């Protein structure tokens, strides 16, 4: 009787397995009852039991994302703790030096020419520009010095100076011995005129996408000359046409002549009095707008080289006062399409309104940060040097 009971139990187990569909791993069924056919699936259909469960994947993805975010946060904190704003001014910019006589222990005054000042505070972790609303930490300072950099480029610049202490003690001792051998006008006269095919020409024409017609106009006005290492030198001139300083920009460099004064970069669109003034932050942006507009004959294209110093205020005031007496006069503000650019635009618009001159705001389309970036996009390039 026991063998009959065991056979009955075995057939019952086989029947239960058959109702779920026979599996390859199951032992051969000895039942005389035929096994039901497995459920048919349409082509490409996946058995629910074979699908990956979200619970099996989510922890891995979450851990990877968390790990990447943690590494980025750790690097930002490491840079904040190991980079000094004084080091940035001394090593990542050109022409900045410490004004010992006007500095205190908690506020170090750096100067670049008579028109630019940056105060370093909070033990080197903060800074502010006393002549504008600009202020912030090490990341803001790098972007203030070179507005064309995105945050990834800023991190790369800061990695170069991490852990390096400022050299201002030595600078204080030797600053009185520093002399300028040549004024900006003599240095300008010693540089070559812009010539087709030169490294500077290729930087402006190929990298910055400025058309030959615009470069020829800039050369005719003696507004641009060739600097070392493919850099372009842009002239700053006063109302009388005298050169006051040199703004320098190249593939890997940006600066202003330390012995010069920022006034305005000027590119006249035509001859004689002009009824339109177009104001930009950088000479390359002014040249880019001239390219878009096919260099309008009624327009004077100018650039302030970033912040507005006392000499720049004087130069702009003179131009606006002259403009206010002309029929159909208008001032166009083409500063960058970002928060610093908007602050810059508000200050310019206040000056324009004070001179009773109508104004218009020129904002690059498609979300471009500035007019040269938009020019590059139109030329099929998406990068900037």
PDB file of N, CA and C in Angstrom, residues 67-143:
ATOM      1  N   UNK A  67      28.296  59.013  -6.621  1.00  0.00           N
ATOM      2  CA  UNK A  67      29.751  59.037  -6.592  1.00  0.00           C
ATOM      3  C   UNK A  67      30.289  60.194  -7.406  1.00  0.00           C
ATOM      4  N   UNK A  68      29.703  60.426  -8.615  1.00  0.00           N
ATOM      5  CA  UNK A  68      30.158  61.532  -9.472  1.00  0.00           C
ATOM      6  C   UNK A  68      29.899  62.873  -8.822  1.00  0.00           C
ATOM      7  N   UNK A  69      28.697  63.040  -8.256  1.00  0.00           N
ATOM      8  CA  UNK A  69      28.363  64.304  -7.603  1.00  0.00           C
ATOM      9  C   UNK A  69      29.261  64.551  -6.400  1.00  0.00           C
ATOM     10  N   UNK A  70      29.565  63.502  -5.658  1.00  0.00           N
ATOM     11  CA  UNK A  70      30.418  63.645  -4.494  1.00  0.00           C
ATOM     12  C   UNK A  70      31.815  64.087  -4.894  1.00  0.00           C
ATOM     13  N   UNK A  71      32.334  63.494  -5.982  1.00  0.00           N
ATOM     14  CA  UNK A  71      33.673  63.874  -6.437  1.00  0.00           C
ATOM     15  C   UNK A  71      33.704  65.346  -6.853  1.00  0.00           C
ATOM     16  N   UNK A  72      32.664  65.815  -7.572  1.00  0.00           N
ATOM     17  CA  UNK A  72      32.628  67.215  -7.994  1.00  0.00           C
ATOM     18  C   UNK A  72      32.551  68.147  -6.792  1.00  0.00           C
ATOM     19  N   UNK A  73      31.670  67.800  -5.829  1.00  0.00           N
ATOM     20  CA  UNK A  73      31.551  68.630  -4.632  1.00  0.00           C
ATOM     21  C   UNK A  73      32.871  68.667  -3.862  1.00  0.00           C
ATOM     22  N   UNK A  74      33.537  67.527  -3.775  1.00  0.00           N
ATOM     23  CA  UNK A  74      34.812  67.470  -3.061  1.00  0.00           C
ATOM     24  C   UNK A  74      35.846  68.360  -3.731  1.00  0.00           C
ATOM     25  N   UNK A  75      35.859  68.360  -5.087  1.00  0.00           N
ATOM     26  CA  UNK A  75      36.847  69.187  -5.788  1.00  0.00           C
ATOM     27  C   UNK A  75      36.564  70.676  -5.573  1.00  0.00           C
ATOM     28  N   UNK A  76      35.290  71.063  -5.633  1.00  0.00           N
ATOM     29  CA  UNK A  76      34.957  72.467  -5.422  1.00  0.00           C
ATOM     30  C   UNK A  76      35.398  72.937  -4.037  1.00  0.00           C
ATOM     31  N   UNK A  77      35.143  72.110  -3.025  1.00  0.00           N
ATOM     32  CA  UNK A  77      35.555  72.482  -1.675  1.00  0.00           C
ATOM     33  C   UNK A  77      37.069  72.533  -1.558  1.00  0.00           C
ATOM     34  N   UNK A  78      37.758  71.596  -2.237  1.00  0.00           N
ATOM     35  CA  UNK A  78      39.218  71.589  -2.196  1.00  0.00           C
ATOM     36  C   UNK A  78      39.793  72.836  -2.849  1.00  0.00           C
ATOM     37  N   UNK A  79      39.184  73.264  -3.976  1.00  0.00           N
ATOM     38  CA  UNK A  79      39.647  74.481  -4.637  1.00  0.00           C
ATOM     39  C   UNK A  79      39.388  75.710  -3.773  1.00  0.00           C
ATOM     40  N   UNK A  80      38.212  75.766  -3.139  1.00  0.00           N
ATOM     41  CA  UNK A  80      37.909  76.915  -2.271  1.00  0.00           C
ATOM     42  C   UNK A  80      38.917  77.044  -1.134  1.00  0.00           C
ATOM     43  N   UNK A  81      39.365  75.919  -0.614  1.00  0.00           N
ATOM     44  CA  UNK A  81      40.269  75.952   0.533  1.00  0.00           C
ATOM     45  C   UNK A  81      41.728  76.145   0.139  1.00  0.00           C
ATOM     46  N   UNK A  82      42.087  75.892  -1.131  1.00  0.00           N
ATOM     47  CA  UNK A  82      43.500  75.898  -1.512  1.00  0.00           C
ATOM     48  C   UNK A  82      43.887  76.993  -2.498  1.00  0.00           C
ATOM     49  N   UNK A  83      42.921  77.805  -2.962  1.00  0.00           N
ATOM     50  CA  UNK A  83      43.223  78.859  -3.928  1.00  0.00           C
ATOM     51  C   UNK A  83      42.981  80.221  -3.291  1.00  0.00           C
ATOM     52  N   UNK A  84      43.920  81.131  -3.477  1.00  0.00           N
ATOM     53  CA  UNK A  84      43.837  82.485  -2.944  1.00  0.00           C
ATOM     54  C   UNK A  84      43.535  83.457  -4.085  1.00  0.00           C
ATOM     55  N   UNK A  85      42.651  84.410  -3.849  1.00  0.00           N
ATOM     56  CA  UNK A  85      42.307  85.388  -4.891  1.00  0.00           C
ATOM     57  C   UNK A  85      43.525  86.196  -5.320  1.00  0.00           C
ATOM     58  N   UNK A  86      44.443  86.445  -4.388  1.00  0.00           N
ATOM     59  CA  UNK A  86      45.665  87.153  -4.758  1.00  0.00           C
ATOM     60  C   UNK A  86      46.495  86.365  -5.751  1.00  0.00           C
ATOM     61  N   UNK A  87      46.549  85.044  -5.568  1.00  0.00           N
ATOM     62  CA  UNK A  87      47.283  84.192  -6.507  1.00  0.00           C
ATOM     63  C   UNK A  87      46.658  84.236  -7.897  1.00  0.00           C
ATOM     64  N   UNK A  88      45.316  84.262  -7.946  1.00  0.00           N
ATOM     65  CA  UNK A  88      44.629  84.344  -9.236  1.00  0.00           C
ATOM     66  C   UNK A  88      45.022  85.619  -9.970  1.00  0.00           C
ATOM     67  N   UNK A  89      45.016  86.753  -9.264  1.00  0.00           N
ATOM     68  CA  UNK A  89      45.375  88.021  -9.897  1.00  0.00           C
ATOM     69  C   UNK A  89      46.830  88.029 -10.358  1.00  0.00           C
ATOM     70  N   UNK A  90      47.699  87.400  -9.596  1.00  0.00           N
ATOM     71  CA  UNK A  90      49.124  87.417  -9.925  1.00  0.00           C
ATOM     72  C   UNK A  90      49.508  86.430 -11.012  1.00  0.00           C
ATOM     73  N   UNK A  91      48.809  85.285 -11.075  1.00  0.00           N
ATOM     74  CA  UNK A  91      49.258  84.219 -11.974  1.00  0.00           C
ATOM     75  C   UNK A  91      48.319  83.954 -13.150  1.00  0.00           C
ATOM     76  N   UNK A  92      47.026  84.263 -13.014  1.00  0.00           N
ATOM     77  CA  UNK A  92      46.088  83.978 -14.097  1.00  0.00           C
ATOM     78  C   UNK A  92      45.669  85.236 -14.858  1.00  0.00           C
ATOM     79  N   UNK A  93      46.113  86.404 -14.415  1.00  0.00           N
ATOM     80  CA  UNK A  93      45.790  87.656 -15.091  1.00  0.00           C
ATOM     81  C   UNK A  93      47.094  88.396 -15.388  1.00  0.00           C
ATOM     82  N   UNK A  94      46.968  89.517 -16.064  1.00  0.00           N
ATOM     83  CA  UNK A  94      48.152  90.265 -16.466  1.00  0.00           C
ATOM     84  C   UNK A  94      48.081  91.677 -15.900  1.00  0.00           C
ATOM     85  N   UNK A  95      49.214  92.125 -15.327  1.00  0.00           N
ATOM     86  CA  UNK A  95      49.348  93.520 -14.957  1.00  0.00           C
ATOM     87  C   UNK A  95      48.867  93.906 -13.581  1.00  0.00           C
ATOM     88  N   UNK A  96      48.348  92.957 -12.770  1.00  0.00           N
ATOM     89  CA  UNK A  96      47.848  93.303 -11.437  1.00  0.00           C
ATOM     90  C   UNK A  96      49.006  93.323 -10.437  1.00  0.00           C
ATOM     91  N   UNK A  97      49.032  94.324  -9.574  1.00  0.00           N
ATOM     92  CA  UNK A  97      50.049  94.403  -8.533  1.00  0.00           C
ATOM     93  C   UNK A  97      49.417  94.971  -7.261  1.00  0.00           C
ATOM     94  N   UNK A  98      50.061  94.678  -6.145  1.00  0.00           N
ATOM     95  CA  UNK A  98      49.525  95.086  -4.851  1.00  0.00           C
ATOM     96  C   UNK A  98      49.881  96.541  -4.550  1.00  0.00           C
ATOM     97  N   UNK A  99      48.894  97.315  -4.159  1.00  0.00           N
ATOM     98  CA  UNK A  99      49.115  98.690  -3.710  1.00  0.00           C
ATOM     99  C   UNK A  99      49.322  98.645  -2.199  1.00  0.00           C
ATOM    100  N   UNK A 100      50.576  98.590  -1.792  1.00  0.00           N
ATOM    101  CA  UNK A 100      50.897  98.397  -0.379  1.00  0.00           C
ATOM    102  C   UNK A 100      50.421  99.553   0.487  1.00  0.00           C
ATOM    103  N   UNK A 101      50.562 100.767  -0.027  1.00  0.00           N
ATOM    104  CA  UNK A 101      50.251 101.936   0.799  1.00  0.00           C
ATOM    105  C   UNK A 101      48.762 102.047   1.113  1.00  0.00           C
ATOM    106  N   UNK A 102      47.886 101.489   0.264  1.00  0.00           N
ATOM    107  CA  UNK A 102      46.446 101.606   0.479  1.00  0.00           C
ATOM    108  C   UNK A 102      45.808 100.285   0.895  1.00  0.00           C
ATOM    109  N   UNK A 103      46.628  99.302   1.255  1.00  0.00           N
ATOM    110  CA  UNK A 103      46.115  97.997   1.680  1.00  0.00           C
ATOM    111  C   UNK A 103      46.136  97.891   3.197  1.00  0.00           C
ATOM    112  N   UNK A 104      45.220  97.089   3.726  1.00  0.00           N
ATOM    113  CA  UNK A 104      45.226  96.742   5.142  1.00  0.00           C
ATOM    114  C   UNK A 104      45.352  95.232   5.264  1.00  0.00           C
ATOM    115  N   UNK A 105      45.476  94.754   6.496  1.00  0.00           N
ATOM    116  CA  UNK A 105      45.646  93.318   6.690  1.00  0.00           C
ATOM    117  C   UNK A 105      44.431  92.545   6.190  1.00  0.00           C
ATOM    118  N   UNK A 106      43.247  93.134   6.305  1.00  0.00           N
ATOM    119  CA  UNK A 106      42.032  92.436   5.917  1.00  0.00           C
ATOM    120  C   UNK A 106      41.522  92.823   4.529  1.00  0.00           C
ATOM    121  N   UNK A 107      42.116  93.841   3.922  1.00  0.00           N
ATOM    122  CA  UNK A 107      41.670  94.291   2.593  1.00  0.00           C
ATOM    123  C   UNK A 107      42.898  94.674   1.774  1.00  0.00           C
ATOM    124  N   UNK A 108      43.285  93.787   0.874  1.00  0.00           N
ATOM    125  CA  UNK A 108      44.448  94.016   0.028  1.00  0.00           C
ATOM    126  C   UNK A 108      43.984  94.630  -1.294  1.00  0.00           C
ATOM    127  N   UNK A 109      44.523  95.796  -1.610  1.00  0.00           N
ATOM    128  CA  UNK A 109      44.106  96.500  -2.822  1.00  0.00           C
ATOM    129  C   UNK A 109      45.072  96.180  -3.967  1.00  0.00           C
ATOM    130  N   UNK A 110      44.526  95.537  -5.004  1.00  0.00           N
ATOM    131  CA  UNK A 110      45.292  95.262  -6.229  1.00  0.00           C
ATOM    132  C   UNK A 110      44.876  96.269  -7.297  1.00  0.00           C
ATOM    133  N   UNK A 111      45.866  96.722  -8.075  1.00  0.00           N
ATOM    134  CA  UNK A 111      45.604  97.671  -9.150  1.00  0.00           C
ATOM    135  C   UNK A 111      46.147  97.129 -10.477  1.00  0.00           C
ATOM    136  N   UNK A 112      45.468  97.511 -11.556  1.00  0.00           N
ATOM    137  CA  UNK A 112      46.003  97.262 -12.895  1.00  0.00           C
ATOM    138  C   UNK A 112      45.793  98.546 -13.688  1.00  0.00           C
ATOM    139  N   UNK A 113      46.826  99.377 -13.736  1.00  0.00           N
ATOM    140  CA  UNK A 113      46.648 100.692 -14.325  1.00  0.00           C
ATOM    141  C   UNK A 113      45.881 101.579 -13.370  1.00  0.00           C
ATOM    142  N   UNK A 114      45.710 102.856 -13.704  1.00  0.00           N
ATOM    143  CA  UNK A 114      45.035 103.780 -12.790  1.00  0.00           C
ATOM    144  C   UNK A 114      43.527 103.594 -12.710  1.00  0.00           C
ATOM    145  N   UNK A 115      42.932 102.823 -13.621  1.00  0.00           N
ATOM    146  CA  UNK A 115      41.476 102.740 -13.660  1.00  0.00           C
ATOM    147  C   UNK A 115      40.862 101.476 -13.111  1.00  0.00           C
ATOM    148  N   UNK A 116      41.663 100.456 -12.731  1.00  0.00           N
ATOM    149  CA  UNK A 116      41.109  99.169 -12.292  1.00  0.00           C
ATOM    150  C   UNK A 116      41.575  98.843 -10.884  1.00  0.00           C
ATOM    151  N   UNK A 117      40.640  98.424 -10.060  1.00  0.00           N
ATOM    152  CA  UNK A 117      40.939  98.073  -8.670  1.00  0.00           C
ATOM    153  C   UNK A 117      40.152  96.830  -8.293  1.00  0.00           C
ATOM    154  N   UNK A 118      40.788  95.912  -7.580  1.00  0.00           N
ATOM    155  CA  UNK A 118      40.110  94.771  -6.968  1.00  0.00           C
ATOM    156  C   UNK A 118      40.606  94.646  -5.535  1.00  0.00           C
ATOM    157  N   UNK A 119      39.675  94.559  -4.611  1.00  0.00           N
ATOM    158  CA  UNK A 119      40.007  94.395  -3.193  1.00  0.00           C
ATOM    159  C   UNK A 119      39.861  92.914  -2.837  1.00  0.00           C
ATOM    160  N   UNK A 120      40.928  92.320  -2.303  1.00  0.00           N
ATOM    161  CA  UNK A 120      40.908  90.929  -1.851  1.00  0.00           C
ATOM    162  C   UNK A 120      40.671  90.918  -0.337  1.00  0.00           C
ATOM    163  N   UNK A 121      39.621  90.205   0.095  1.00  0.00           N
ATOM    164  CA  UNK A 121      39.281  90.170   1.523  1.00  0.00           C
ATOM    165  C   UNK A 121      39.030  88.727   1.959  1.00  0.00           C
ATOM    166  N   UNK A 122      38.522  88.575   3.178  1.00  0.00           N
ATOM    167  CA  UNK A 122      38.214  87.248   3.743  1.00  0.00           C
ATOM    168  C   UNK A 122      39.406  86.298   3.639  1.00  0.00           C
ATOM    169  N   UNK A 123      40.595  86.822   3.996  1.00  0.00           N
ATOM    170  CA  UNK A 123      41.822  86.013   3.983  1.00  0.00           C
ATOM    171  C   UNK A 123      42.084  85.387   2.617  1.00  0.00           C
ATOM    172  N   UNK A 124      41.787  86.124   1.581  1.00  0.00           N
ATOM    173  CA  UNK A 124      42.073  85.650   0.231  1.00  0.00           C
ATOM    174  C   UNK A 124      40.976  84.840  -0.407  1.00  0.00           C
ATOM    175  N   UNK A 125      39.868  84.618   0.295  1.00  0.00           N
ATOM    176  CA  UNK A 125      38.788  83.789  -0.247  1.00  0.00           C
ATOM    177  C   UNK A 125      37.707  84.617  -0.942  1.00  0.00           C
ATOM    178  N   UNK A 126      37.704  85.936  -0.745  1.00  0.00           N
ATOM    179  CA  UNK A 126      36.698  86.789  -1.364  1.00  0.00           C
ATOM    180  C   UNK A 126      37.330  88.000  -2.019  1.00  0.00           C
ATOM    181  N   UNK A 127      36.521  88.744  -2.769  1.00  0.00           N
ATOM    182  CA  UNK A 127      37.001  89.929  -3.479  1.00  0.00           C
ATOM    183  C   UNK A 127      35.806  90.803  -3.842  1.00  0.00           C
ATOM    184  N   UNK A 128      36.083  92.069  -4.184  1.00  0.00           N
ATOM    185  CA  UNK A 128      35.035  92.927  -4.739  1.00  0.00           C
ATOM    186  C   UNK A 128      35.691  94.051  -5.532  1.00  0.00           C
ATOM    187  N   UNK A 129      34.941  94.608  -6.467  1.00  0.00           N
ATOM    188  CA  UNK A 129      35.380  95.738  -7.276  1.00  0.00           C
ATOM    189  C   UNK A 129      34.701  96.988  -6.707  1.00  0.00           C
ATOM    190  N   UNK A 130      35.451  97.919  -6.114  1.00  0.00           N
ATOM    191  CA  UNK A 130      34.825  99.084  -5.492  1.00  0.00           C
ATOM    192  C   UNK A 130      34.174 100.047  -6.487  1.00  0.00           C
ATOM    193  N   UNK A 131      34.444  99.847  -7.782  1.00  0.00           N
ATOM    194  CA  UNK A 131      33.888 100.743  -8.796  1.00  0.00           C
ATOM    195  C   UNK A 131      32.659 100.164  -9.489  1.00  0.00           C
ATOM    196  N   UNK A 132      32.231  98.974  -9.059  1.00  0.00           N
ATOM    197  CA  UNK A 132      31.033  98.354  -9.632  1.00  0.00           C
ATOM    198  C   UNK A 132      30.402  97.456  -8.580  1.00  0.00           C
ATOM    199  N   UNK A 133      29.404  96.665  -8.999  1.00  0.00           N
ATOM    200  CA  UNK A 133      28.744  95.732  -8.081  1.00  0.00           C
ATOM    201  C   UNK A 133      29.403  94.357  -8.077  1.00  0.00           C
ATOM    202  N   UNK A 134      30.464  94.180  -8.850  1.00  0.00           N
ATOM    203  CA  UNK A 134      31.091  92.866  -8.982  1.00  0.00           C
ATOM    204  C   UNK A 134      31.764  92.446  -7.679  1.00  0.00           C
ATOM    205  N   UNK A 135      31.524  91.201  -7.268  1.00  0.00           N
ATOM    206  CA  UNK A 135      32.148  90.642  -6.076  1.00  0.00           C
ATOM    207  C   UNK A 135      31.916  89.133  -6.085  1.00  0.00           C
ATOM    208  N   UNK A 136      32.551  88.413  -5.155  1.00  0.00           N
ATOM    209  CA  UNK A 136      32.306  86.979  -5.073  1.00  0.00           C
ATOM    210  C   UNK A 136      33.483  86.210  -4.518  1.00  0.00           C
ATOM    211  N   UNK A 137      33.596  84.933  -4.947  1.00  0.00           N
ATOM    212  CA  UNK A 137      34.656  84.053  -4.463  1.00  0.00           C
ATOM    213  C   UNK A 137      35.646  83.804  -5.598  1.00  0.00           C
ATOM    214  N   UNK A 138      36.462  82.763  -5.471  1.00  0.00           N
ATOM    215  CA  UNK A 138      37.496  82.491  -6.473  1.00  0.00           C
ATOM    216  C   UNK A 138      36.892  82.170  -7.835  1.00  0.00           C
ATOM    217  N   UNK A 139      35.750  81.479  -7.861  1.00  0.00           N
ATOM    218  CA  UNK A 139      35.124  81.119  -9.137  1.00  0.00           C
ATOM    219  C   UNK A 139      34.613  82.366  -9.852  1.00  0.00           C
ATOM    220  N   UNK A 140      33.966  83.263  -9.114  1.00  0.00           N
ATOM    221  CA  UNK A 140      33.477  84.507  -9.703  1.00  0.00           C
ATOM    222  C   UNK A 140      34.622  85.380 -10.197  1.00  0.00           C
ATOM    223  N   UNK A 141      35.756  85.352  -9.483  1.00  0.00           N
ATOM    224  CA  UNK A 141      36.889  86.199  -9.864  1.00  0.00           C
ATOM    225  C   UNK A 141      37.455  85.776 -11.215  1.00  0.00           C
ATOM    226  N   UNK A 142      37.613  84.476 -11.424  1.00  0.00           N
ATOM    227  CA  UNK A 142      38.146  84.009 -12.704  1.00  0.00           C
ATOM    228  C   UNK A 142      37.217  84.407 -13.846  1.00  0.00           C
ATOM    229  N   UNK A 143      35.907  84.268 -13.653  1.00  0.00           N
ATOM    230  CA  UNK A 143      34.955  84.647 -14.696  1.00  0.00           C
ATOM    231  C   UNK A 143      34.884  86.164 -14.859  1.00  0.00           C
TER     232      UNK A 143
END
